[in-house]
Coordinates of C-alpha atoms and ligand atoms in Angstrom, one line a residue:
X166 CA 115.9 76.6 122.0
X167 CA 115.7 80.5 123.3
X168 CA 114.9 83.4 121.6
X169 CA 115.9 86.9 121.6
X170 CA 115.2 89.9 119.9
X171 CA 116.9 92.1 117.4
X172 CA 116.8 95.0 119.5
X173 CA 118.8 93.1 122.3
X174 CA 116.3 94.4 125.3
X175 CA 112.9 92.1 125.1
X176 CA 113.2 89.1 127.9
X177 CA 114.5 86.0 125.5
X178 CA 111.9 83.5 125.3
X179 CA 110.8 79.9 124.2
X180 CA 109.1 78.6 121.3
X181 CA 105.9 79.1 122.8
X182 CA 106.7 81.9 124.0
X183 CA 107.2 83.6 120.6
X184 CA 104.4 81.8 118.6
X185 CA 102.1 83.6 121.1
X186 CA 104.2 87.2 121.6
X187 CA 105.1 87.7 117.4
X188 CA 106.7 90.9 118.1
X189 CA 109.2 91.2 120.7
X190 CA 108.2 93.8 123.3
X191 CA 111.5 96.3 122.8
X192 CA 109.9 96.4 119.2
X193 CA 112.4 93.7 117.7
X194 CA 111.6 90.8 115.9
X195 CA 112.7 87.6 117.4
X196 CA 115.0 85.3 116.2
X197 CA 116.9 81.6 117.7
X198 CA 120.2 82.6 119.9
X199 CA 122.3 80.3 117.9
X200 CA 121.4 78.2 114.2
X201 CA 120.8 74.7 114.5
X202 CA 123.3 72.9 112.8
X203 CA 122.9 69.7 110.1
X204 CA 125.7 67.9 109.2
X205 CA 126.0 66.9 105.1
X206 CA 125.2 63.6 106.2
X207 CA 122.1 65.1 108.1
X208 CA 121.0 66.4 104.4
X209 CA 121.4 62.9 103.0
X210 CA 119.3 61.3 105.6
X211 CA 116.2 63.3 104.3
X212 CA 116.3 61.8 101.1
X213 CA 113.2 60.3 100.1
X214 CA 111.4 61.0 103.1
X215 CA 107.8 62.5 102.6
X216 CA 106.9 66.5 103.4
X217 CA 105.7 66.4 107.2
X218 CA 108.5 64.1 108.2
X219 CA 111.0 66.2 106.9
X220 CA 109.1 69.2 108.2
X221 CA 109.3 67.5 111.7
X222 CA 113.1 66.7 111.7
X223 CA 113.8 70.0 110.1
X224 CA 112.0 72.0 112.4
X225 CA 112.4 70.0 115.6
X226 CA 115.6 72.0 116.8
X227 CA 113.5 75.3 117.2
X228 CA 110.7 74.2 118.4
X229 CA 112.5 72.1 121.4
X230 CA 110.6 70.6 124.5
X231 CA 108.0 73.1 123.8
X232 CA 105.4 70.3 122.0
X233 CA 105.1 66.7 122.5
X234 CA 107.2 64.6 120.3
X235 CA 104.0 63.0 119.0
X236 CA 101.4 65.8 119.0
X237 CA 103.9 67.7 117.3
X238 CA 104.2 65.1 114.3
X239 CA 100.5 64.9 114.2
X240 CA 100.3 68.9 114.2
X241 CA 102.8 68.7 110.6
X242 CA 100.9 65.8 109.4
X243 CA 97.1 67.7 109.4
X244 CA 98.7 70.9 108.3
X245 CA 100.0 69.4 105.0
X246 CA 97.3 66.8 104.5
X247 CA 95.3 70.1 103.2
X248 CA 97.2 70.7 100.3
X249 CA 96.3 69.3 97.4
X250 CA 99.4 67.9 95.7
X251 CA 101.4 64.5 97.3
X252 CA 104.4 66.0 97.6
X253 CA 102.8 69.2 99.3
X254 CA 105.6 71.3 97.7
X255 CA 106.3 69.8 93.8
X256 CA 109.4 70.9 92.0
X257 CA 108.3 71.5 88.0
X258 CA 111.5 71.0 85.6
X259 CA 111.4 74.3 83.4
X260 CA 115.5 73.8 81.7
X261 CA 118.0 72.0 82.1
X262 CA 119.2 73.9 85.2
X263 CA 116.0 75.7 86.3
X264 CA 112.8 74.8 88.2
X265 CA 109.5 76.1 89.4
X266 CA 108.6 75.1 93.4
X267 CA 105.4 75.3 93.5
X268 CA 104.6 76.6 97.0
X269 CA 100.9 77.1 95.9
X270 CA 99.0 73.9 96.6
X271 CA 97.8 74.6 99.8
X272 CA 93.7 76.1 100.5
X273 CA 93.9 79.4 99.1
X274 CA 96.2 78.6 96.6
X275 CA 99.2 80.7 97.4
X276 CA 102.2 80.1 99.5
X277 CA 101.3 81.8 102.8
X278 CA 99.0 79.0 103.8
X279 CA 103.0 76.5 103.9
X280 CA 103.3 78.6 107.1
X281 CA 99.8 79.5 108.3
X282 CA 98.6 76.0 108.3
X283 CA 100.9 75.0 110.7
X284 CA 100.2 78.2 112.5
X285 CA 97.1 77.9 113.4
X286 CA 97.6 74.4 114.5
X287 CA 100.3 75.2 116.8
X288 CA 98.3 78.4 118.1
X289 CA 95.2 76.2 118.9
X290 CA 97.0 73.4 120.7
X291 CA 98.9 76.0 122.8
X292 CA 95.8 78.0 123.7
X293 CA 94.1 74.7 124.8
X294 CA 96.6 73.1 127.0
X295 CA 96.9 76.7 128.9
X296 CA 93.5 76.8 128.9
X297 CA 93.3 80.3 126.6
X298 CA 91.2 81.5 123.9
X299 CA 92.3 84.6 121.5
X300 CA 90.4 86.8 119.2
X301 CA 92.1 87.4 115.6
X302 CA 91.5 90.4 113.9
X303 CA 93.3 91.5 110.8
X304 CA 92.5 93.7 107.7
X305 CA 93.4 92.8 104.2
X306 CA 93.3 93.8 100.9
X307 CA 93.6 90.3 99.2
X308 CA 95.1 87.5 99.8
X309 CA 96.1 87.3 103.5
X310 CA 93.1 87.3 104.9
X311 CA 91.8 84.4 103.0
X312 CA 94.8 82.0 104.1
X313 CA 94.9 83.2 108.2
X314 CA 90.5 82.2 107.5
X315 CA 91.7 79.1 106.3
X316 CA 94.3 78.6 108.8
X317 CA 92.0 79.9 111.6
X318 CA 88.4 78.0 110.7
X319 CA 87.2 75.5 113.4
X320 CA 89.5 75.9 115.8
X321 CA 87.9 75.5 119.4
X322 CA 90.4 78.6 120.7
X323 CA 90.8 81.1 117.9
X324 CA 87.9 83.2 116.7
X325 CA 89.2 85.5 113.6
X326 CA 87.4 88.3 112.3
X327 CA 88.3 89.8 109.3
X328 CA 88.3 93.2 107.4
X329 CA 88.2 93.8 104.1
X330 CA 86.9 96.8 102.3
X331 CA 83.6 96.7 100.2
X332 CA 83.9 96.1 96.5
X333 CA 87.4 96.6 96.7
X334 CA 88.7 93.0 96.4
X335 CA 88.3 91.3 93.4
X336 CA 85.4 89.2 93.4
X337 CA 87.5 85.1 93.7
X338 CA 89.9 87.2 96.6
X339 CA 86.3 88.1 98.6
X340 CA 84.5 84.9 97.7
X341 CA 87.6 82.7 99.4
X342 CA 86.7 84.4 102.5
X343 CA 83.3 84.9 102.7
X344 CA 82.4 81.6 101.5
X345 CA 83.8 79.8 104.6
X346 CA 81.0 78.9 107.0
X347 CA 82.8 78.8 110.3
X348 CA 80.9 79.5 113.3
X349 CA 84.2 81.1 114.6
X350 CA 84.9 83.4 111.7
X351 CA 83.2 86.2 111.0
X352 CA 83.8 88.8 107.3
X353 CA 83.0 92.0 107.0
X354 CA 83.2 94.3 104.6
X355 CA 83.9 98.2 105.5
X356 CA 82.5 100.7 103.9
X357 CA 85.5 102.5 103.4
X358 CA 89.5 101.7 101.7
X359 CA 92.1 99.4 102.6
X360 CA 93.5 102.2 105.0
X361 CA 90.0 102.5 107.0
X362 CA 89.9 99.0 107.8
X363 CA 93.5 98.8 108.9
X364 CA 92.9 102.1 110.8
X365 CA 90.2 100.4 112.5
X366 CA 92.4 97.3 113.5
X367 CA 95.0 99.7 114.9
X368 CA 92.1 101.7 116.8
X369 CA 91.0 98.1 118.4
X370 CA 94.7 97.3 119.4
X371 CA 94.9 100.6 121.1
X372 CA 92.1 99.9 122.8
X373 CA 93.8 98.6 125.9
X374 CA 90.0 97.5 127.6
X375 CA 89.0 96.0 124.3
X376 CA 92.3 94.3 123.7
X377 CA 92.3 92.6 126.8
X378 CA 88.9 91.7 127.1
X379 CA 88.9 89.6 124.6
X380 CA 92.6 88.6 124.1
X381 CA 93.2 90.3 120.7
X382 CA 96.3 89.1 118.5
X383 CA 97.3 89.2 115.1
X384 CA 98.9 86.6 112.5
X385 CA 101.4 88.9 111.0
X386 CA 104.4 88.0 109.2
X387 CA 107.4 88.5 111.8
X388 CA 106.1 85.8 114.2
X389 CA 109.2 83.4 114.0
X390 CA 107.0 80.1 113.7
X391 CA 105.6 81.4 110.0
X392 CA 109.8 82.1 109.1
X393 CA 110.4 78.6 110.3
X394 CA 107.4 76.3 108.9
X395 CA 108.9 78.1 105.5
X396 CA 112.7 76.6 105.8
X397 CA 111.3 73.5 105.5
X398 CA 110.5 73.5 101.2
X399 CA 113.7 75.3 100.7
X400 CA 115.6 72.0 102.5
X401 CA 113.3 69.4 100.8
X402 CA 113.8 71.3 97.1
X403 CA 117.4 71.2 97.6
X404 CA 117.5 67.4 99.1
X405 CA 115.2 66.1 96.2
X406 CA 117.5 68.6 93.6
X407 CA 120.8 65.9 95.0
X408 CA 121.8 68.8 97.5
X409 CA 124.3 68.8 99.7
X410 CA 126.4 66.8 97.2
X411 CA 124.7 69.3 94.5
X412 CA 125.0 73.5 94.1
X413 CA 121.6 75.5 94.6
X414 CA 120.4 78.6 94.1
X415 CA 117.5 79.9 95.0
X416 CA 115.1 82.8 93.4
X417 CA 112.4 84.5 95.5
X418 CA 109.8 87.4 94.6
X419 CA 110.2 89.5 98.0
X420 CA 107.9 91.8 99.3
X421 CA 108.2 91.8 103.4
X422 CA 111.4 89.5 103.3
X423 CA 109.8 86.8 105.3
X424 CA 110.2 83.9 102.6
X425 CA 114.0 84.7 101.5
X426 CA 114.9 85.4 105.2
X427 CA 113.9 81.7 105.9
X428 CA 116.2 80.3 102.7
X429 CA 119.1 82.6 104.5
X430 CA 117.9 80.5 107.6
X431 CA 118.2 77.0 106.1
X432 CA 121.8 78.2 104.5
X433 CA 122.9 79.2 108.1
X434 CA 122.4 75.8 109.2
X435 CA 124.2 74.3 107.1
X436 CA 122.1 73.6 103.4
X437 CA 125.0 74.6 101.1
X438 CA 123.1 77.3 99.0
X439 CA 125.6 79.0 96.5
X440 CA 123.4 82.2 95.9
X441 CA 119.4 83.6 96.9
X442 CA 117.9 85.7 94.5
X443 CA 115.7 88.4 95.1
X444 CA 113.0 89.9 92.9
X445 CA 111.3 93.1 93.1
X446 CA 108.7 94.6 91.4
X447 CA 108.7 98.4 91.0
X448 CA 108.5 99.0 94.7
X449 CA 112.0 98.3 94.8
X450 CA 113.7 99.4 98.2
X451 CA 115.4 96.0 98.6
X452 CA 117.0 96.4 95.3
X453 CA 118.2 99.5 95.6
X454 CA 119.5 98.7 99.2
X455 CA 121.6 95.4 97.5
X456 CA 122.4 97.6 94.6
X457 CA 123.8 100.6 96.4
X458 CA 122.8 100.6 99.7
X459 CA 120.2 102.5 99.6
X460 CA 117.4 101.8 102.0
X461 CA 114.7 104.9 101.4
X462 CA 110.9 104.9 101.4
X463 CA 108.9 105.6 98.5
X464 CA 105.4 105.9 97.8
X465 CA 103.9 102.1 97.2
X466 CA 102.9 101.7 93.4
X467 CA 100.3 99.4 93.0
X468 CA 101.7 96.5 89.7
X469 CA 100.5 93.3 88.7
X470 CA 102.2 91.8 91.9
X471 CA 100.2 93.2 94.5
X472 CA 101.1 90.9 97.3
X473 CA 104.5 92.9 97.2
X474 CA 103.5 95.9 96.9
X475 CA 105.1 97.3 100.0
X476 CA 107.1 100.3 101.3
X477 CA 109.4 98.9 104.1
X478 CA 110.1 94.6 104.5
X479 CA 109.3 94.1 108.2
X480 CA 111.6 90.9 108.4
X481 CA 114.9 92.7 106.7
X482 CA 115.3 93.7 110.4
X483 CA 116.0 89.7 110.8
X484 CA 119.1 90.0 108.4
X485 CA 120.2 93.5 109.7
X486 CA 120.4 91.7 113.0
X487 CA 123.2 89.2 111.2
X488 CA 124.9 92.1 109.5
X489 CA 125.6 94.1 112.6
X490 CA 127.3 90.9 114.0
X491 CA 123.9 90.2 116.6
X492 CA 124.6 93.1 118.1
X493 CA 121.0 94.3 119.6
X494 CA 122.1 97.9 120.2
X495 CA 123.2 98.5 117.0
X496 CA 119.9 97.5 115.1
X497 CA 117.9 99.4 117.6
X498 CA 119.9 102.6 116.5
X499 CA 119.6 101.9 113.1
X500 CA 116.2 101.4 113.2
X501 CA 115.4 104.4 115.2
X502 CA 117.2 106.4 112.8
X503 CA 115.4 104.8 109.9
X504 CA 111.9 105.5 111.5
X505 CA 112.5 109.0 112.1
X506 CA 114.7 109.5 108.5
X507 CA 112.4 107.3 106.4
X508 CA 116.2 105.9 105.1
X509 CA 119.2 103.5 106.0
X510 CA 122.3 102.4 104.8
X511 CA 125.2 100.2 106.3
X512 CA 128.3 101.1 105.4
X513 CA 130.5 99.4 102.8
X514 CA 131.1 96.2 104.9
X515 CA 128.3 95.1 106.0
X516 CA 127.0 95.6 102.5
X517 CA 129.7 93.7 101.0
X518 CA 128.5 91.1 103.7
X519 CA 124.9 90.9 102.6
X520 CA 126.0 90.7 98.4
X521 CA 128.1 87.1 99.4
X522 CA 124.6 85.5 100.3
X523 CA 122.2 87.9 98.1
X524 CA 121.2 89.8 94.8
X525 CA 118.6 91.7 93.8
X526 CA 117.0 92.9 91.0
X527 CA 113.5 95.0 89.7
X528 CA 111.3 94.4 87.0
X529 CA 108.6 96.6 85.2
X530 CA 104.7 95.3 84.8
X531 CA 105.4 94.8 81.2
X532 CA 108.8 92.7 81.8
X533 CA 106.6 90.6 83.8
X534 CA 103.7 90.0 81.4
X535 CA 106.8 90.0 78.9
X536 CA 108.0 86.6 81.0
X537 CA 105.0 84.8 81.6
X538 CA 104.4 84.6 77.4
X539 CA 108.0 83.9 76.9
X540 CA 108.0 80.9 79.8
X541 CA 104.2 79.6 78.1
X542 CA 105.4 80.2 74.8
X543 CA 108.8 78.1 75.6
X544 CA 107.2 75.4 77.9
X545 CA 103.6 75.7 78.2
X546 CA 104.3 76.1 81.8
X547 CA 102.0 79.3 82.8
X548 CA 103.5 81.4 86.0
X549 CA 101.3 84.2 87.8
X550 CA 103.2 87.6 88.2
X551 CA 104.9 87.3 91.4
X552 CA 106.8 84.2 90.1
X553 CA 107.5 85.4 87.2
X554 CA 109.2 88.2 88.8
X555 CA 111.2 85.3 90.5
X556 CA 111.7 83.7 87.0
X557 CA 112.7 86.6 86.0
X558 CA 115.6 87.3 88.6
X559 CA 116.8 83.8 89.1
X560 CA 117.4 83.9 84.9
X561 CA 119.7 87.2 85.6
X562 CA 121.5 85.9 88.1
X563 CA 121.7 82.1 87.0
X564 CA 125.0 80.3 86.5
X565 CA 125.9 76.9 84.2
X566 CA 125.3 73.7 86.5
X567 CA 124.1 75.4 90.0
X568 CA 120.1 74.2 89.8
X569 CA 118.6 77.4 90.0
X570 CA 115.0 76.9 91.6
X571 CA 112.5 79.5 91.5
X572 CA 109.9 79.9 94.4
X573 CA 106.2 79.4 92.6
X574 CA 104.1 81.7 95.2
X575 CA 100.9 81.9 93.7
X576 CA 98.6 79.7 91.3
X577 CA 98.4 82.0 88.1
X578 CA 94.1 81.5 88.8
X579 CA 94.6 83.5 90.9
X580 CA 95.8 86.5 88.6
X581 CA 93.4 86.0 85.3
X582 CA 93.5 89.4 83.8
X583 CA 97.5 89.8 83.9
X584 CA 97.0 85.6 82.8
X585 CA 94.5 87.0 80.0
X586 CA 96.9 89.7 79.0
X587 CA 100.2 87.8 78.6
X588 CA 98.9 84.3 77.2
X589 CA 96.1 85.4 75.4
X590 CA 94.7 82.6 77.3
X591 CA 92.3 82.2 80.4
X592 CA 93.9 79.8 83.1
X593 CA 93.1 76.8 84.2
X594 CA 90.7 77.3 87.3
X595 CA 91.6 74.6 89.7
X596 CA 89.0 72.9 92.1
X597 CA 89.3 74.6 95.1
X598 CA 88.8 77.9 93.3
X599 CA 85.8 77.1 91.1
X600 CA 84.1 75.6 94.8
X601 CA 84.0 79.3 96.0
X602 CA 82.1 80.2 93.0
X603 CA 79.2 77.5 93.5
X604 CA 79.1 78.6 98.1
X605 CA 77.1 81.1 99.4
X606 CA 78.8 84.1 100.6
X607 CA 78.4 85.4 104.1
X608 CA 79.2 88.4 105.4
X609 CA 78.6 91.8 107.2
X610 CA 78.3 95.5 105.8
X611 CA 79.8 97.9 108.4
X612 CA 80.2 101.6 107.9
X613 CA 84.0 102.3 108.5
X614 CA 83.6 102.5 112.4
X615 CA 86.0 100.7 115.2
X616 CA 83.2 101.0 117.8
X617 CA 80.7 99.0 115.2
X618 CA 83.7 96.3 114.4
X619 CA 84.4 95.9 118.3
X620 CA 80.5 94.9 118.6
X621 CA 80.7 92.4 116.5
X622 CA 84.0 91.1 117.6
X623 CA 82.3 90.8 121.0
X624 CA 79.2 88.7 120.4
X625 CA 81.7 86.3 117.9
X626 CA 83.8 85.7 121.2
X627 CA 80.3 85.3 123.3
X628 CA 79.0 82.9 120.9
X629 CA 82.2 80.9 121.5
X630 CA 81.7 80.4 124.7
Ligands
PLP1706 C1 103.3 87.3 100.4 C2 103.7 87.0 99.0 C3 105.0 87.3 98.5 C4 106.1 88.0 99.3 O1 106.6 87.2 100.3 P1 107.4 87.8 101.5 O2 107.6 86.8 102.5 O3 106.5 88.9 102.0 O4 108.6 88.4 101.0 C5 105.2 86.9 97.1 N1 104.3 86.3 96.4 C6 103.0 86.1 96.8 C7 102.0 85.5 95.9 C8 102.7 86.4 98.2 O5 101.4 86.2 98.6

């Protein structure tokens, strides 16, 4: 399988070849030259088969000849071995045509760590047959940095450092991070906002001396591999749902478009999805683009779903790239002219074209605490905010006997107050959380300084070696 980018000028590239370069070097995002393509009767073959084995035949097609047959299957096996339910990915009957997939089993308990599991699997078997080691930094104000820790911790290639900024998480979101005693990951805490730390990680990548020297990279959410570990749930829901010989729909709280973009990827090979379903809380550009094409930046708000909380969705430029036909040139222009213009729109047929796959619609804080009573007064089934968002959306847009299944990002632990606040009830702390509480935290107080970071980053990579 090649890749090329959305901007039509970056080399094309293998599978490696992307999982190591994320973004494309004309500043696209890259995507596969052509979809794979199942058959029905490829959809019915996956039935009953267990997580990883469908993650390897679903998957296989993009990553090619780029991984051993065999290393590769062990690769899927140890990344879903970690999560903490059988079926990695449970569906959870909520009506008679609605579901919950809970995409939250996994270390940190929300659904990035589907993707970054497998990432950082892939990244250290790559860096060790070319003989490579990378430093990861990142800066985060929650939950990120806690899953690419996870993902990263005792691999022999990778060492990951990670920003976040002092007292400013809450305490479980800094405890799941500093509480893993890695001797290749290293947490410190800025003295200083969200915006220091992150100004610091873009002072290190502009550091052309520094970012050589030790081989800096990033886990960020347009690397294709993350997209493509995250088809795989929307193709075993569906299969275990009676897909193809079934309709499916699917609802998805959005915030940088990376989990709906690979549902739109597993319908353009073939998994017969009638409709996707997009939720936004009040930062709402993607509504208002599917409503009325209207692609303008706002001012981030900060609600009770923080993990999208977000001012522009780095992967729309994936499905922008489908609605201008693959044509590189034409993204690049648009996306020159929304950089400089802060907005975008389409025109009235490529709009038309993105409403036959997608819809979209926002919801209010108090809509979402609003659906996570209703849902626990109803069920006893209790959702965290972002899902509830999804809930939410996928009710709006639901129609009589198309399963409508709702993508469960996060374990409502994980959000106690808004939890607290809706159900009158404190959640259920699972396991893996309440271990965090018990482990010694370990980390570093830096004042908000890039030279000071850069240090450290340094002696973790000498201590490496
Ligand atoms: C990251 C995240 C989202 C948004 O997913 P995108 O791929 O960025 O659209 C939704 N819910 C939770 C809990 C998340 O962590």
């Amino acid at each position: 399988m090649k890749y090329i980018s959305t901007r039509g000028s970056a080399p094309s590239l293998d599978f490696e070849g992307v999982l190591l370069a994320g973004l494309a070097t004309d500043g696209g995002l890259y995507v596969p030259e052509t979809w794979p393509s199942f058959s029905k009767d490829d959809f019915r073959a996956l039935r009953g088969l267990g997580y990883a084995e469908t993650a390897y035949r679903v998957t296989k097609p993009f990553v090619g000849n780029s991984i051993s047959e065999d290393v590769y299957q062990q690769i899927l096996t140890d990344s879903y071995a970690t999560f903490d339910h059988s079926s990695v990915t449970p569906l959870i009957q909520l009506d008679s045509d609605l579901w919950a997939l809970e995409l939250f089993h996994g270390p940190t308990l929300a659904f990035k760590d589907v993707a970054l599991q497998l990432l950082g699997r892939l990244f250290d078997h790559v860096l060790s047959r070319r003989g490579q080691k990378i430093a990861i930094v990142g800066a985060t104000s929650g939950d990120t940095g806690s899953a690419a820790i996870e993902a990263c911790r005792d691999r022999d290639n990778i060492a990951i450092c990670i920003l976040h900024p002092k007292g400013r998480t809450s305490e479980a979101q800094r405890r799941q991070m500093t509480t893993v005693h890695s001797p290749n990951v290293q947490n410190i805490a800025i003295e200083g906002d969200f915006d220091a730390c992150q100004d610091i990680v873009k002072e290190l990548f502009a550091d052309g001396e520094f970012r050589e020297s030790v081989n800096l990279s990033a886990v960020n959410s347009i690397n294709w591999a993350r997209v493509m570990a995250q088809i795989v749930y929307y193709v075993y829901a569906a299969v275990r749902l009676g897909a193809p010989d079934r309709e499916i729909a699917f609802s998805i709280p959005t915030g940088n478009f990376g989990n709906v973009f690979a549902a739109y990827a597993a319908h353009r090979m073939g998994l017969p999805i009638k409709h996707l379903v997009i939720g936004s809380n009040s930062n709402d550009i993607l509504t208002r683009f599917f409503e009325s094409d209207d692609m303008s930046i706002k001012g981030v708000q900060p609600t009770l779903s923080p993990s999208m909380d977000i001012q522009v969705s780095s992967n729309f430029e994936r499905l922008l790239f489908e609605l201008y036909h693959r044509d590189g040139d034409a993204v690049a222009a648009a996306m020159k002219q929304f950089r400089s213009e802060g907005k975008l729109s389409v025109g009235e047929d490529r709009l038309n074209l993105a409403r036959a796959n997608f819809s979209a619609a926002r919801f209010s804080d108090e809509e979402t605490l609003a659906e996570i009573r209703e849902v626990h007064e109803k069920t006893g089934y209790v959702m965290d905010p972002h899902t509830a968002i999804g809930s939410l959306a996928g009710k709006k847009f639901s129609n009589t006997g198309v399963a409508m299944i709702i993508a469960a990002t996060a374990h409502p632990a994980k959000f106690k107050e808004a939890i607290l606040k809706a159900t009158e009830k404190a959640p259920k702390i699972p396991h893996r959380l309440a271990k965090v509480y018990e482990k010694e935290e370990r980390f570093k107080v830096l004042p908000s300084d890039a030279s000071a970071v850069k240090t450290e980053v340094y002696k973790l990579v000498e201590s490496l070696q």
